[in-house]
Backbone as XML, in Angstrom:
<?xml version="1.0"?>
<chain id="A" units="angstrom">
  <residue number="1" name="MET">
    <atom name="N" x="-7.770" y="22.105" z="46.042"/>
    <atom name="CA" x="-9.190" y="22.263" z="46.241"/>
    <atom name="C" x="-9.644" y="21.586" z="47.528"/>
  </residue>
  <residue number="2" name="ASP">
    <atom name="N" x="-8.830" y="20.703" z="48.063"/>
    <atom name="CA" x="-9.217" y="20.008" z="49.288"/>
    <atom name="C" x="-9.261" y="20.982" z="50.461"/>
  </residue>
  <residue number="3" name="TYR">
    <atom name="N" x="-8.331" y="21.940" z="50.483"/>
    <atom name="CA" x="-8.327" y="22.914" z="51.576"/>
    <atom name="C" x="-9.516" y="23.860" z="51.488"/>
  </residue>
  <residue number="4" name="ILE">
    <atom name="N" x="-9.961" y="24.149" z="50.295"/>
    <atom name="CA" x="-11.115" y="25.031" z="50.133"/>
    <atom name="C" x="-12.349" y="24.373" z="50.733"/>
  </residue>
  <residue number="5" name="ARG">
    <atom name="N" x="-12.454" y="23.079" z="50.593"/>
    <atom name="CA" x="-13.596" y="22.360" z="51.170"/>
    <atom name="C" x="-13.573" y="22.411" z="52.697"/>
  </residue>
  <residue number="6" name="LYS">
    <atom name="N" x="-12.384" y="22.476" z="53.286"/>
    <atom name="CA" x="-12.236" y="22.443" z="54.737"/>
    <atom name="C" x="-12.172" y="23.825" z="55.398"/>
  </residue>
  <residue number="7" name="ILE">
    <atom name="N" x="-12.309" y="24.895" z="54.627"/>
    <atom name="CA" x="-12.176" y="26.249" z="55.176"/>
    <atom name="C" x="-13.122" y="26.507" z="56.353"/>
  </residue>
  <residue number="8" name="PRO">
    <atom name="N" x="-14.430" y="26.190" z="56.266"/>
    <atom name="CA" x="-15.299" y="26.487" z="57.420"/>
    <atom name="C" x="-14.869" y="25.771" z="58.695"/>
  </residue>
  <residue number="9" name="LEU">
    <atom name="N" x="-14.504" y="24.514" z="58.559"/>
    <atom name="CA" x="-14.078" y="23.755" z="59.741"/>
    <atom name="C" x="-12.790" y="24.329" z="60.327"/>
  </residue>
  <residue number="10" name="LEU">
    <atom name="N" x="-11.834" y="24.658" z="59.456"/>
    <atom name="CA" x="-10.568" y="25.212" z="59.940"/>
    <atom name="C" x="-10.761" y="26.572" z="60.602"/>
  </residue>
  <residue number="11" name="LEU">
    <atom name="N" x="-11.597" y="27.433" z="60.012"/>
    <atom name="CA" x="-11.839" y="28.748" z="60.612"/>
    <atom name="C" x="-12.563" y="28.613" z="61.951"/>
  </residue>
  <residue number="12" name="GLY">
    <atom name="N" x="-13.579" y="27.764" z="62.006"/>
    <atom name="CA" x="-14.315" y="27.576" z="63.263"/>
    <atom name="C" x="-13.430" y="27.007" z="64.365"/>
  </residue>
  <residue number="13" name="THR">
    <atom name="N" x="-12.647" y="26.003" z="64.022"/>
    <atom name="CA" x="-11.757" y="25.389" z="65.009"/>
    <atom name="C" x="-10.671" y="26.357" z="65.454"/>
  </residue>
  <residue number="14" name="GLY">
    <atom name="N" x="-10.104" y="27.066" z="64.521"/>
    <atom name="CA" x="-9.068" y="28.054" z="64.863"/>
    <atom name="C" x="-9.609" y="29.167" z="65.740"/>
  </residue>
  <residue number="15" name="ALA">
    <atom name="N" x="-10.797" y="29.647" z="65.413"/>
    <atom name="CA" x="-11.401" y="30.706" z="66.224"/>
    <atom name="C" x="-11.699" y="30.206" z="67.628"/>
  </residue>
  <residue number="16" name="GLY">
    <atom name="N" x="-12.221" y="28.981" z="67.740"/>
    <atom name="CA" x="-12.497" y="28.417" z="69.070"/>
    <atom name="C" x="-11.228" y="28.283" z="69.885"/>
  </residue>
  <residue number="17" name="LEU">
    <atom name="N" x="-10.155" y="27.837" z="69.261"/>
    <atom name="CA" x="-8.876" y="27.674" z="69.956"/>
    <atom name="C" x="-8.328" y="29.018" z="70.420"/>
  </residue>
  <residue number="18" name="VAL">
    <atom name="N" x="-8.347" y="30.011" z="69.567"/>
    <atom name="CA" x="-7.829" y="31.336" z="69.923"/>
    <atom name="C" x="-8.675" y="31.966" z="71.029"/>
  </residue>
  <residue number="19" name="ILE">
    <atom name="N" x="-10.004" y="31.884" z="70.901"/>
    <atom name="CA" x="-10.889" y="32.467" z="71.928"/>
    <atom name="C" x="-10.692" y="31.757" z="73.264"/>
  </residue>
  <residue number="20" name="GLY">
    <atom name="N" x="-10.531" y="30.442" z="73.233"/>
    <atom name="CA" x="-10.314" y="29.682" z="74.470"/>
    <atom name="C" x="-9.005" y="30.061" z="75.143"/>
  </residue>
  <residue number="21" name="LEU">
    <atom name="N" x="-7.934" y="30.195" z="74.364"/>
    <atom name="CA" x="-6.635" y="30.570" z="74.934"/>
    <atom name="C" x="-6.663" y="31.990" z="75.503"/>
  </residue>
  <residue number="22" name="ILE">
    <atom name="N" x="-7.324" y="32.904" z="74.783"/>
    <atom name="CA" x="-7.422" y="34.279" z="75.286"/>
    <atom name="C" x="-8.238" y="34.301" z="76.577"/>
  </residue>
  <residue number="23" name="GLY">
    <atom name="N" x="-9.332" y="33.524" z="76.610"/>
    <atom name="CA" x="-10.161" y="33.474" z="77.829"/>
    <atom name="C" x="-9.411" y="32.878" z="79.008"/>
  </residue>
  <residue number="24" name="LEU">
    <atom name="N" x="-8.620" y="31.835" z="78.779"/>
    <atom name="CA" x="-7.844" y="31.222" z="79.864"/>
    <atom name="C" x="-6.776" y="32.178" z="80.391"/>
  </residue>
  <residue number="25" name="SER">
    <atom name="N" x="-6.116" y="32.877" z="79.472"/>
    <atom name="CA" x="-5.066" y="33.797" z="79.906"/>
    <atom name="C" x="-5.644" y="35.029" z="80.618"/>
  </residue>
  <residue number="26" name="ALA">
    <atom name="N" x="-6.889" y="35.394" z="80.278"/>
    <atom name="CA" x="-7.513" y="36.548" z="80.928"/>
    <atom name="C" x="-8.187" y="36.168" z="82.239"/>
  </residue>
  <residue number="27" name="GLY">
    <atom name="N" x="-8.322" y="34.904" z="82.514"/>
    <atom name="CA" x="-8.916" y="34.451" z="83.772"/>
    <atom name="C" x="-10.436" y="34.432" z="83.735"/>
  </residue>
  <residue number="28" name="VAL">
    <atom name="N" x="-11.017" y="34.252" z="82.554"/>
    <atom name="CA" x="-12.477" y="34.173" z="82.418"/>
    <atom name="C" x="-12.914" y="32.816" z="82.962"/>
  </residue>
  <residue number="29" name="PRO">
    <atom name="N" x="-14.021" y="32.745" z="83.682"/>
    <atom name="CA" x="-14.496" y="31.454" z="84.196"/>
    <atom name="C" x="-14.775" y="30.477" z="83.040"/>
  </residue>
  <residue number="30" name="ASN">
    <atom name="N" x="-14.616" y="29.206" z="83.332"/>
    <atom name="CA" x="-14.720" y="28.167" z="82.300"/>
    <atom name="C" x="-16.077" y="28.163" z="81.603"/>
  </residue>
  <residue number="31" name="LYS">
    <atom name="N" x="-17.158" y="28.394" z="82.362"/>
    <atom name="CA" x="-18.492" y="28.374" z="81.782"/>
    <atom name="C" x="-18.628" y="29.489" z="80.737"/>
  </residue>
  <residue number="32" name="ASP">
    <atom name="N" x="-18.190" y="30.693" z="81.091"/>
    <atom name="CA" x="-18.244" y="31.824" z="80.161"/>
    <atom name="C" x="-17.281" y="31.609" z="78.984"/>
  </residue>
  <residue number="33" name="ASN">
    <atom name="N" x="-16.128" y="31.051" z="79.269"/>
    <atom name="CA" x="-15.132" y="30.787" z="78.225"/>
    <atom name="C" x="-15.676" y="29.788" z="77.205"/>
  </residue>
  <residue number="34" name="MET">
    <atom name="N" x="-16.362" y="28.736" z="77.670"/>
    <atom name="CA" x="-16.941" y="27.738" z="76.765"/>
    <atom name="C" x="-18.044" y="28.361" z="75.900"/>
  </residue>
  <residue number="35" name="LEU">
    <atom name="N" x="-18.853" y="29.238" z="76.496"/>
    <atom name="CA" x="-19.900" y="29.908" z="75.743"/>
    <atom name="C" x="-19.285" y="30.805" z="74.664"/>
  </residue>
  <residue number="36" name="ASN">
    <atom name="N" x="-18.251" y="31.567" z="75.035"/>
    <atom name="CA" x="-17.567" y="32.423" z="74.059"/>
    <atom name="C" x="-16.951" y="31.594" z="72.924"/>
  </residue>
  <residue number="37" name="MET">
    <atom name="N" x="-16.377" y="30.456" z="73.284"/>
    <atom name="CA" x="-15.774" y="29.585" z="72.262"/>
    <atom name="C" x="-16.834" y="29.048" z="71.293"/>
  </residue>
  <residue number="38" name="CYS">
    <atom name="N" x="-17.983" y="28.617" z="71.823"/>
    <atom name="CA" x="-19.053" y="28.078" z="70.971"/>
    <atom name="C" x="-19.602" y="29.147" z="70.038"/>
  </residue>
  <residue number="39" name="VAL">
    <atom name="N" x="-19.836" y="30.340" z="70.574"/>
    <atom name="CA" x="-20.355" y="31.426" z="69.745"/>
    <atom name="C" x="-19.326" y="31.788" z="68.659"/>
  </residue>
  <residue number="40" name="GLY">
    <atom name="N" x="-18.074" y="31.884" z="69.043"/>
    <atom name="CA" x="-17.016" y="32.210" z="68.076"/>
    <atom name="C" x="-16.880" y="31.144" z="67.003"/>
  </residue>
  <residue number="41" name="MET">
    <atom name="N" x="-16.989" y="29.876" z="67.418"/>
    <atom name="CA" x="-16.887" y="28.800" z="66.428"/>
    <atom name="C" x="-18.036" y="28.857" z="65.423"/>
  </residue>
  <residue number="42" name="VAL">
    <atom name="N" x="-19.255" y="29.106" z="65.905"/>
    <atom name="CA" x="-20.401" y="29.178" z="64.999"/>
    <atom name="C" x="-20.252" y="30.360" z="64.042"/>
  </residue>
  <residue number="43" name="VAL">
    <atom name="N" x="-19.867" y="31.524" z="64.573"/>
    <atom name="CA" x="-19.723" y="32.718" z="63.740"/>
    <atom name="C" x="-18.647" y="32.500" z="62.682"/>
  </residue>
  <residue number="44" name="PHE">
    <atom name="N" x="-17.500" y="31.986" z="63.079"/>
    <atom name="CA" x="-16.421" y="31.791" z="62.115"/>
    <atom name="C" x="-16.695" y="30.626" z="61.158"/>
  </residue>
  <residue number="45" name="TYR">
    <atom name="N" x="-17.514" y="29.646" z="61.585"/>
    <atom name="CA" x="-17.917" y="28.583" z="60.668"/>
    <atom name="C" x="-18.769" y="29.171" z="59.544"/>
  </residue>
  <residue number="46" name="ILE">
    <atom name="N" x="-19.697" y="30.067" z="59.902"/>
    <atom name="CA" x="-20.537" y="30.724" z="58.894"/>
    <atom name="C" x="-19.678" y="31.598" z="57.968"/>
  </residue>
  <residue number="47" name="VAL">
    <atom name="N" x="-18.703" y="32.314" z="58.544"/>
    <atom name="CA" x="-17.790" y="33.115" z="57.725"/>
    <atom name="C" x="-17.006" y="32.201" z="56.782"/>
  </residue>
  <residue number="48" name="GLY">
    <atom name="N" x="-16.594" y="31.043" z="57.249"/>
    <atom name="CA" x="-15.875" y="30.080" z="56.417"/>
    <atom name="C" x="-16.731" y="29.565" z="55.270"/>
  </residue>
  <residue number="49" name="ILE">
    <atom name="N" x="-18.024" y="29.326" z="55.547"/>
    <atom name="CA" x="-18.929" y="28.886" z="54.486"/>
    <atom name="C" x="-19.046" y="29.963" z="53.411"/>
  </residue>
  <residue number="50" name="LEU">
    <atom name="N" x="-19.181" y="31.216" z="53.822"/>
    <atom name="CA" x="-19.262" y="32.322" z="52.868"/>
    <atom name="C" x="-17.957" y="32.440" z="52.061"/>
  </residue>
  <residue number="51" name="ALA">
    <atom name="N" x="-16.841" y="32.305" z="52.757"/>
    <atom name="CA" x="-15.545" y="32.401" z="52.071"/>
    <atom name="C" x="-15.390" y="31.260" z="51.068"/>
  </residue>
  <residue number="52" name="ARG">
    <atom name="N" x="-15.777" y="30.054" z="51.467"/>
    <atom name="CA" x="-15.669" y="28.898" z="50.579"/>
    <atom name="C" x="-16.537" y="29.064" z="49.339"/>
  </residue>
  <residue number="53" name="SER">
    <atom name="N" x="-17.765" y="29.525" z="49.528"/>
    <atom name="CA" x="-18.650" y="29.702" z="48.370"/>
    <atom name="C" x="-18.129" y="30.803" z="47.445"/>
  </residue>
  <residue number="54" name="THR">
    <atom name="N" x="-17.554" y="31.869" z="48.025"/>
    <atom name="CA" x="-16.984" y="32.941" z="47.210"/>
    <atom name="C" x="-15.786" y="32.435" z="46.421"/>
  </residue>
  <residue number="55" name="ILE">
    <atom name="N" x="-14.923" y="31.690" z="47.060"/>
    <atom name="CA" x="-13.733" y="31.160" z="46.382"/>
    <atom name="C" x="-14.132" y="30.193" z="45.269"/>
  </residue>
  <residue number="56" name="ARG">
    <atom name="N" x="-15.123" y="29.342" z="45.529"/>
    <atom name="CA" x="-15.574" y="28.418" z="44.485"/>
    <atom name="C" x="-16.196" y="29.164" z="43.312"/>
  </residue>
  <residue number="57" name="ALA">
    <atom name="N" x="-16.992" y="30.193" z="43.618"/>
    <atom name="CA" x="-17.617" y="30.964" z="42.535"/>
    <atom name="C" x="-16.557" y="31.654" z="41.672"/>
  </residue>
  <residue number="58" name="VAL">
    <atom name="N" x="-15.550" y="32.229" z="42.317"/>
    <atom name="CA" x="-14.476" y="32.887" z="41.567"/>
    <atom name="C" x="-13.703" y="31.859" z="40.740"/>
  </residue>
  <residue number="59" name="SER">
    <atom name="N" x="-13.430" y="30.709" z="41.324"/>
    <atom name="CA" x="-12.705" y="29.654" z="40.613"/>
    <atom name="C" x="-13.502" y="29.169" z="39.398"/>
  </residue>
  <residue number="60" name="GLU">
    <atom name="N" x="-14.790" y="28.948" z="39.556"/>
    <atom name="CA" x="-15.623" y="28.512" z="38.436"/>
    <atom name="C" x="-15.706" y="29.585" z="37.357"/>
  </residue>
  <residue number="61" name="HIS">
    <atom name="N" x="-15.781" y="30.845" z="37.778"/>
    <atom name="CA" x="-15.836" y="31.949" z="36.819"/>
    <atom name="C" x="-14.541" y="32.014" z="36.001"/>
  </residue>
  <residue number="62" name="ILE">
    <atom name="N" x="-13.415" y="31.884" z="36.669"/>
    <atom name="CA" x="-12.120" y="31.905" z="35.978"/>
    <atom name="C" x="-12.010" y="30.715" z="35.029"/>
  </residue>
  <residue number="63" name="THR">
    <atom name="N" x="-12.449" y="29.549" z="35.475"/>
    <atom name="CA" x="-12.420" y="28.363" z="34.624"/>
    <atom name="C" x="-13.300" y="28.554" z="33.389"/>
  </residue>
  <residue number="64" name="ALA">
    <atom name="N" x="-14.473" y="29.160" z="33.582"/>
    <atom name="CA" x="-15.369" y="29.413" z="32.449"/>
    <atom name="C" x="-14.733" y="30.391" z="31.461"/>
  </residue>
  <residue number="65" name="ILE">
    <atom name="N" x="-14.068" y="31.415" z="31.976"/>
    <atom name="CA" x="-13.399" y="32.385" z="31.107"/>
    <atom name="C" x="-12.288" y="31.707" z="30.311"/>
  </residue>
  <residue number="66" name="ILE">
    <atom name="N" x="-11.519" y="30.856" z="30.970"/>
    <atom name="CA" x="-10.430" y="30.146" z="30.295"/>
    <atom name="C" x="-10.988" y="29.228" z="29.214"/>
  </residue>
  <residue number="67" name="ARG">
    <atom name="N" x="-12.069" y="28.490" z="29.518"/>
    <atom name="CA" x="-12.685" y="27.611" z="28.517"/>
    <atom name="C" x="-13.203" y="28.419" z="27.327"/>
  </residue>
  <residue number="68" name="LYS">
    <atom name="N" x="-13.841" y="29.538" z="27.636"/>
    <atom name="CA" x="-14.380" y="30.383" z="26.566"/>
    <atom name="C" x="-13.261" y="30.893" z="25.671"/>
  </residue>
  <residue number="69" name="LYS">
    <atom name="N" x="-12.153" y="31.312" z="26.291"/>
    <atom name="CA" x="-11.015" y="31.805" z="25.512"/>
    <atom name="C" x="-10.431" y="30.690" z="24.656"/>
  </residue>
  <residue number="70" name="GLU">
    <atom name="N" x="-10.314" y="29.478" z="25.211"/>
    <atom name="CA" x="-9.791" y="28.347" z="24.446"/>
    <atom name="C" x="-10.715" y="28.004" z="23.278"/>
  </residue>
  <residue number="71" name="GLU">
    <atom name="N" x="-12.032" y="28.050" z="23.515"/>
    <atom name="CA" x="-12.978" y="27.772" z="22.440"/>
    <atom name="C" x="-12.883" y="28.829" z="21.348"/>
  </residue>
  <residue number="72" name="GLU">
    <atom name="N" x="-12.728" y="30.097" z="21.737"/>
    <atom name="CA" x="-12.583" y="31.162" z="20.746"/>
    <atom name="C" x="-11.305" y="30.972" z="19.934"/>
  </residue>
  <residue number="73" name="GLU">
    <atom name="N" x="-10.212" y="30.611" z="20.603"/>
    <atom name="CA" x="-8.959" y="30.366" z="19.890"/>
    <atom name="C" x="-9.118" y="29.191" z="18.930"/>
  </residue>
  <residue number="74" name="LYS">
    <atom name="N" x="-9.821" y="28.150" z="19.386"/>
    <atom name="CA" x="-10.042" y="26.988" z="18.532"/>
    <atom name="C" x="-10.883" y="27.373" z="17.317"/>
  </residue>
  <residue number="75" name="ARG">
    <atom name="N" x="-11.926" y="28.180" z="17.544"/>
    <atom name="CA" x="-12.762" y="28.633" z="16.434"/>
    <atom name="C" x="-11.963" y="29.490" z="15.463"/>
  </residue>
  <residue number="76" name="GLU">
    <atom name="N" x="-11.111" y="30.357" z="16.012"/>
    <atom name="CA" x="-10.280" y="31.205" z="15.151"/>
    <atom name="C" x="-9.327" y="30.361" z="14.309"/>
  </residue>
  <residue number="77" name="LYS">
    <atom name="N" x="-8.745" y="29.333" z="14.911"/>
    <atom name="CA" x="-7.858" y="28.449" z="14.160"/>
    <atom name="C" x="-8.622" y="27.734" z="13.059"/>
  </residue>
  <residue number="78" name="GLU">
    <atom name="N" x="-9.832" y="27.226" z="13.391"/>
    <atom name="CA" x="-10.648" y="26.556" z="12.386"/>
    <atom name="C" x="-11.031" y="27.521" z="11.268"/>
  </residue>
  <residue number="79" name="LYS">
    <atom name="N" x="-11.395" y="28.727" z="11.650"/>
    <atom name="CA" x="-11.793" y="29.728" z="10.669"/>
    <atom name="C" x="-10.626" y="30.081" z="9.750"/>
  </residue>
  <residue number="80" name="SER">
    <atom name="N" x="-9.454" y="30.296" z="10.347"/>
    <atom name="CA" x="-8.287" y="30.635" z="9.526"/>
    <atom name="C" x="-7.879" y="29.455" z="8.651"/>
  </residue>
  <residue number="81" name="ARG">
    <atom name="N" x="-8.030" y="28.243" z="9.173"/>
    <atom name="CA" x="-7.714" y="27.056" z="8.379"/>
    <atom name="C" x="-8.679" y="26.929" z="7.210"/>
  </residue>
  <residue number="82" name="MET">
    <atom name="N" x="-9.961" y="27.167" z="7.465"/>
    <atom name="CA" x="-10.954" y="27.095" z="6.397"/>
    <atom name="C" x="-10.705" y="28.180" z="5.351"/>
  </residue>
  <residue number="83" name="GLU">
    <atom name="N" x="-10.357" y="29.389" z="5.799"/>
    <atom name="CA" x="-10.055" y="30.469" z="4.867"/>
    <atom name="C" x="-8.814" y="30.137" z="4.045"/>
  </residue>
  <residue number="84" name="ALA">
    <atom name="N" x="-7.832" y="29.528" z="4.690"/>
    <atom name="CA" x="-6.614" y="29.154" z="3.974"/>
    <atom name="C" x="-6.928" y="28.096" z="2.916"/>
  </residue>
  <residue number="85" name="GLU">
    <atom name="N" x="-7.811" y="27.154" z="3.257"/>
    <atom name="CA" x="-8.181" y="26.131" z="2.284"/>
    <atom name="C" x="-8.972" y="26.737" z="1.128"/>
  </residue>
  <residue number="86" name="GLU">
    <atom name="N" x="-9.843" y="27.708" z="1.447"/>
    <atom name="CA" x="-10.625" y="28.348" z="0.385"/>
    <atom name="C" x="-9.730" y="29.198" z="-0.513"/>
  </residue>
  <residue number="87" name="ASN">
    <atom name="N" x="-8.765" y="29.872" z="0.074"/>
    <atom name="CA" x="-7.889" y="30.757" z="-0.681"/>
    <atom name="C" x="-6.745" y="30.018" z="-1.358"/>
  </residue>
  <residue number="88" name="LYS">
    <atom name="N" x="-6.590" y="28.772" z="-1.021"/>
    <atom name="CA" x="-5.493" y="27.991" z="-1.594"/>
    <atom name="C" x="-5.762" y="27.800" z="-3.079"/>
  </residue>
  <residue number="89" name="GLU">
    <atom name="N" x="-4.849" y="28.286" z="-3.887"/>
    <atom name="CA" x="-5.003" y="28.198" z="-5.325"/>
    <atom name="C" x="-4.394" y="26.898" z="-5.815"/>
  </residue>
  <residue number="90" name="GLU">
    <atom name="N" x="-5.031" y="26.340" z="-6.817"/>
    <atom name="CA" x="-4.511" y="25.129" z="-7.429"/>
    <atom name="C" x="-3.230" y="25.482" z="-8.174"/>
  </residue>
  <residue number="91" name="PRO">
    <atom name="N" x="-2.225" y="24.695" z="-8.061"/>
    <atom name="CA" x="-0.999" y="24.999" z="-8.799"/>
    <atom name="C" x="-1.272" y="24.928" z="-10.292"/>
  </residue>
  <residue number="92" name="ALA">
    <atom name="N" x="-0.828" y="25.945" z="-10.995"/>
    <atom name="CA" x="-1.069" y="26.035" z="-12.436"/>
    <atom name="C" x="-0.247" y="24.972" z="-13.151"/>
  </residue>
  <residue number="93" name="ALA">
    <atom name="N" x="-0.883" y="24.329" z="-14.134"/>
    <atom name="CA" x="-0.177" y="23.325" z="-14.929"/>
    <atom name="C" x="0.838" y="24.042" z="-15.815"/>
  </residue>
  <residue number="94" name="PRO">
    <atom name="N" x="1.955" y="23.436" z="-16.029"/>
    <atom name="CA" x="2.944" y="24.101" z="-16.891"/>
    <atom name="C" x="2.358" y="24.295" z="-18.289"/>
  </residue>
  <residue number="95" name="SER">
    <atom name="N" x="2.607" y="25.438" z="-18.847"/>
    <atom name="CA" x="2.039" y="25.737" z="-20.163"/>
    <atom name="C" x="2.774" y="24.932" z="-21.237"/>
  </residue>
  <residue number="96" name="ILE">
    <atom name="N" x="2.018" y="24.502" z="-22.202"/>
    <atom name="CA" x="2.574" y="23.709" z="-23.301"/>
    <atom name="C" x="2.553" y="24.570" z="-24.549"/>
  </residue>
  <residue number="97" name="ASP">
    <atom name="N" x="3.694" y="24.658" z="-25.189"/>
    <atom name="CA" x="3.788" y="25.445" z="-26.411"/>
    <atom name="C" x="3.344" y="24.559" z="-27.566"/>
  </residue>
  <residue number="98" name="MET">
    <atom name="N" x="2.230" y="24.919" z="-28.174"/>
    <atom name="CA" x="1.642" y="24.093" z="-29.218"/>
    <atom name="C" x="2.019" y="24.573" z="-30.630"/>
  </residue>
  <residue number="99" name="THR">
    <atom name="N" x="3.031" y="25.391" z="-30.763"/>
    <atom name="CA" x="3.416" y="25.888" z="-32.089"/>
    <atom name="C" x="4.096" y="24.785" z="-32.884"/>
  </residue>
  <residue number="100" name="VAL">
    <atom name="N" x="3.915" y="24.820" z="-34.188"/>
    <atom name="CA" x="4.454" y="23.796" z="-35.060"/>
    <atom name="C" x="5.181" y="24.470" z="-36.208"/>
  </residue>
  <residue number="101" name="GLY">
    <atom name="N" x="6.281" y="23.897" z="-36.590"/>
    <atom name="CA" x="6.928" y="24.355" z="-37.808"/>
    <atom name="C" x="8.116" y="25.248" z="-37.567"/>
  </residue>
  <residue number="102" name="ASP">
    <atom name="N" x="8.200" y="26.294" z="-38.434"/>
    <atom name="CA" x="9.379" y="27.156" z="-38.475"/>
    <atom name="C" x="9.555" y="28.005" z="-37.222"/>
  </residue>
  <residue number="103" name="GLU">
    <atom name="N" x="8.514" y="28.213" z="-36.463"/>
    <atom name="CA" x="8.624" y="29.087" z="-35.296"/>
    <atom name="C" x="9.613" y="28.525" z="-34.277"/>
  </residue>
  <residue number="104" name="ILE">
    <atom name="N" x="9.693" y="27.217" z="-34.199"/>
    <atom name="CA" x="10.612" y="26.608" z="-33.246"/>
    <atom name="C" x="11.999" y="26.483" z="-33.860"/>
  </residue>
  <residue number="105" name="GLY">
    <atom name="N" x="12.072" y="26.396" z="-35.134"/>
    <atom name="CA" x="13.359" y="26.260" z="-35.788"/>
    <atom name="C" x="13.638" y="24.838" z="-36.229"/>
  </residue>
  <residue number="106" name="LEU">
    <atom name="N" x="12.688" y="23.941" z="-36.135"/>
    <atom name="CA" x="12.884" y="22.562" z="-36.553"/>
    <atom name="C" x="12.312" y="22.388" z="-37.957"/>
  </residue>
  <residue number="107" name="GLU">
    <atom name="N" x="13.023" y="21.688" z="-38.776"/>
    <atom name="CA" x="12.543" y="21.371" z="-40.120"/>
    <atom name="C" x="12.692" y="19.882" z="-40.332"/>
  </residue>
  <residue number="108" name="ASP">
    <atom name="N" x="11.932" y="19.354" z="-41.243"/>
    <atom name="CA" x="11.973" y="17.919" z="-41.498"/>
    <atom name="C" x="13.309" y="17.478" z="-42.091"/>
  </residue>
  <residue number="109" name="ASN">
    <atom name="N" x="14.007" y="18.333" z="-42.793"/>
    <atom name="CA" x="15.253" y="17.963" z="-43.451"/>
    <atom name="C" x="16.400" y="17.785" z="-42.468"/>
  </residue>
  <residue number="110" name="ASP">
    <atom name="N" x="16.292" y="18.372" z="-41.307"/>
    <atom name="CA" x="17.377" y="18.301" z="-40.332"/>
    <atom name="C" x="17.368" y="17.004" z="-39.535"/>
  </residue>
  <residue number="111" name="PHE">
    <atom name="N" x="16.359" y="16.201" z="-39.685"/>
    <atom name="CA" x="16.255" y="14.995" z="-38.893"/>
    <atom name="C" x="17.195" y="13.936" z="-39.427"/>
  </residue>
  <residue number="112" name="GLU">
    <atom name="N" x="17.998" y="13.321" z="-38.556"/>
    <atom name="CA" x="18.920" y="12.268" z="-38.948"/>
    <atom name="C" x="18.546" y="10.988" z="-38.221"/>
  </residue>
  <residue number="113" name="ASP">
    <atom name="N" x="18.526" y="9.905" z="-38.972"/>
    <atom name="CA" x="18.226" y="8.624" z="-38.367"/>
    <atom name="C" x="19.414" y="8.148" z="-37.545"/>
  </residue>
  <residue number="114" name="LEU">
    <atom name="N" x="19.141" y="7.304" z="-36.603"/>
    <atom name="CA" x="20.210" y="6.693" z="-35.833"/>
    <atom name="C" x="20.854" y="5.576" z="-36.663"/>
  </residue>
  <residue number="115" name="HIS">
    <atom name="N" x="22.073" y="5.248" z="-36.374"/>
    <atom name="CA" x="22.786" y="4.216" z="-37.128"/>
    <atom name="C" x="22.143" y="2.852" z="-36.920"/>
  </residue>
  <residue number="116" name="ILE">
    <atom name="N" x="21.557" y="2.630" z="-35.781"/>
    <atom name="CA" x="20.931" y="1.338" z="-35.529"/>
    <atom name="C" x="19.703" y="1.148" z="-36.401"/>
  </residue>
  <residue number="117" name="ALA">
    <atom name="N" x="19.016" y="2.235" z="-36.727"/>
    <atom name="CA" x="17.845" y="2.145" z="-37.600"/>
    <atom name="C" x="18.269" y="1.690" z="-38.993"/>
  </residue>
  <residue number="118" name="GLU">
    <atom name="N" x="19.383" y="2.169" z="-39.457"/>
    <atom name="CA" x="19.893" y="1.786" z="-40.764"/>
    <atom name="C" x="20.298" y="0.303" z="-40.765"/>
  </residue>
  <residue number="119" name="PHE">
    <atom name="N" x="20.920" y="-0.143" z="-39.669"/>
    <atom name="CA" x="21.313" y="-1.537" z="-39.532"/>
    <atom name="C" x="20.090" y="-2.461" z="-39.540"/>
  </residue>
  <residue number="120" name="ILE">
    <atom name="N" x="19.051" y="-2.072" z="-38.831"/>
    <atom name="CA" x="17.850" y="-2.902" z="-38.764"/>
    <atom name="C" x="17.185" y="-2.990" z="-40.130"/>
  </residue>
  <residue number="121" name="LYS">
    <atom name="N" x="17.163" y="-1.906" z="-40.875"/>
    <atom name="CA" x="16.540" y="-1.917" z="-42.192"/>
    <atom name="C" x="17.303" y="-2.848" z="-43.144"/>
  </residue>
  <residue number="122" name="ASN">
    <atom name="N" x="18.626" y="-2.805" z="-43.088"/>
    <atom name="CA" x="19.430" y="-3.632" z="-43.986"/>
    <atom name="C" x="19.348" y="-5.103" z="-43.609"/>
  </residue>
  <residue number="123" name="GLU">
    <atom name="N" x="19.383" y="-5.437" z="-42.359"/>
    <atom name="CA" x="19.415" y="-6.818" z="-41.925"/>
    <atom name="C" x="18.045" y="-7.481" z="-42.052"/>
  </residue>
  <residue number="124" name="MET">
    <atom name="N" x="16.997" y="-6.732" z="-41.920"/>
    <atom name="CA" x="15.660" y="-7.298" z="-41.960"/>
    <atom name="C" x="15.217" y="-7.611" z="-43.391"/>
  </residue>
  <residue number="125" name="LYS">
    <atom name="N" x="15.820" y="-6.981" z="-44.356"/>
    <atom name="CA" x="15.436" y="-7.217" z="-45.739"/>
    <atom name="C" x="16.101" y="-8.426" z="-46.214"/>
  </residue>
</chain>
């Protein structure tokens, strides 16, 4: 961006140098050559100012477009994240079978005590 700031000066100086060299090689008198150089420098300085303002405007426009696109992408990500959170279903709790009795196949008569239970009953009495 530093060169963009210097465009008018570089164009004016370059134009003055080129016009001066062409005038010297053509044998134009110094007074006329200096006048041509000054006029050329002013004209090309103005052209440089126009070029600089155009380049800055285009650069700012591109930057604005990029920012807008990034903001849209960010909004889309937020929107999709919010939709994902809304659509996220709670994991279902495992179902508990509340049936009792013969349906499972367990009966009270099939239950056997552990041997340690028998030992505790005998020793505690």
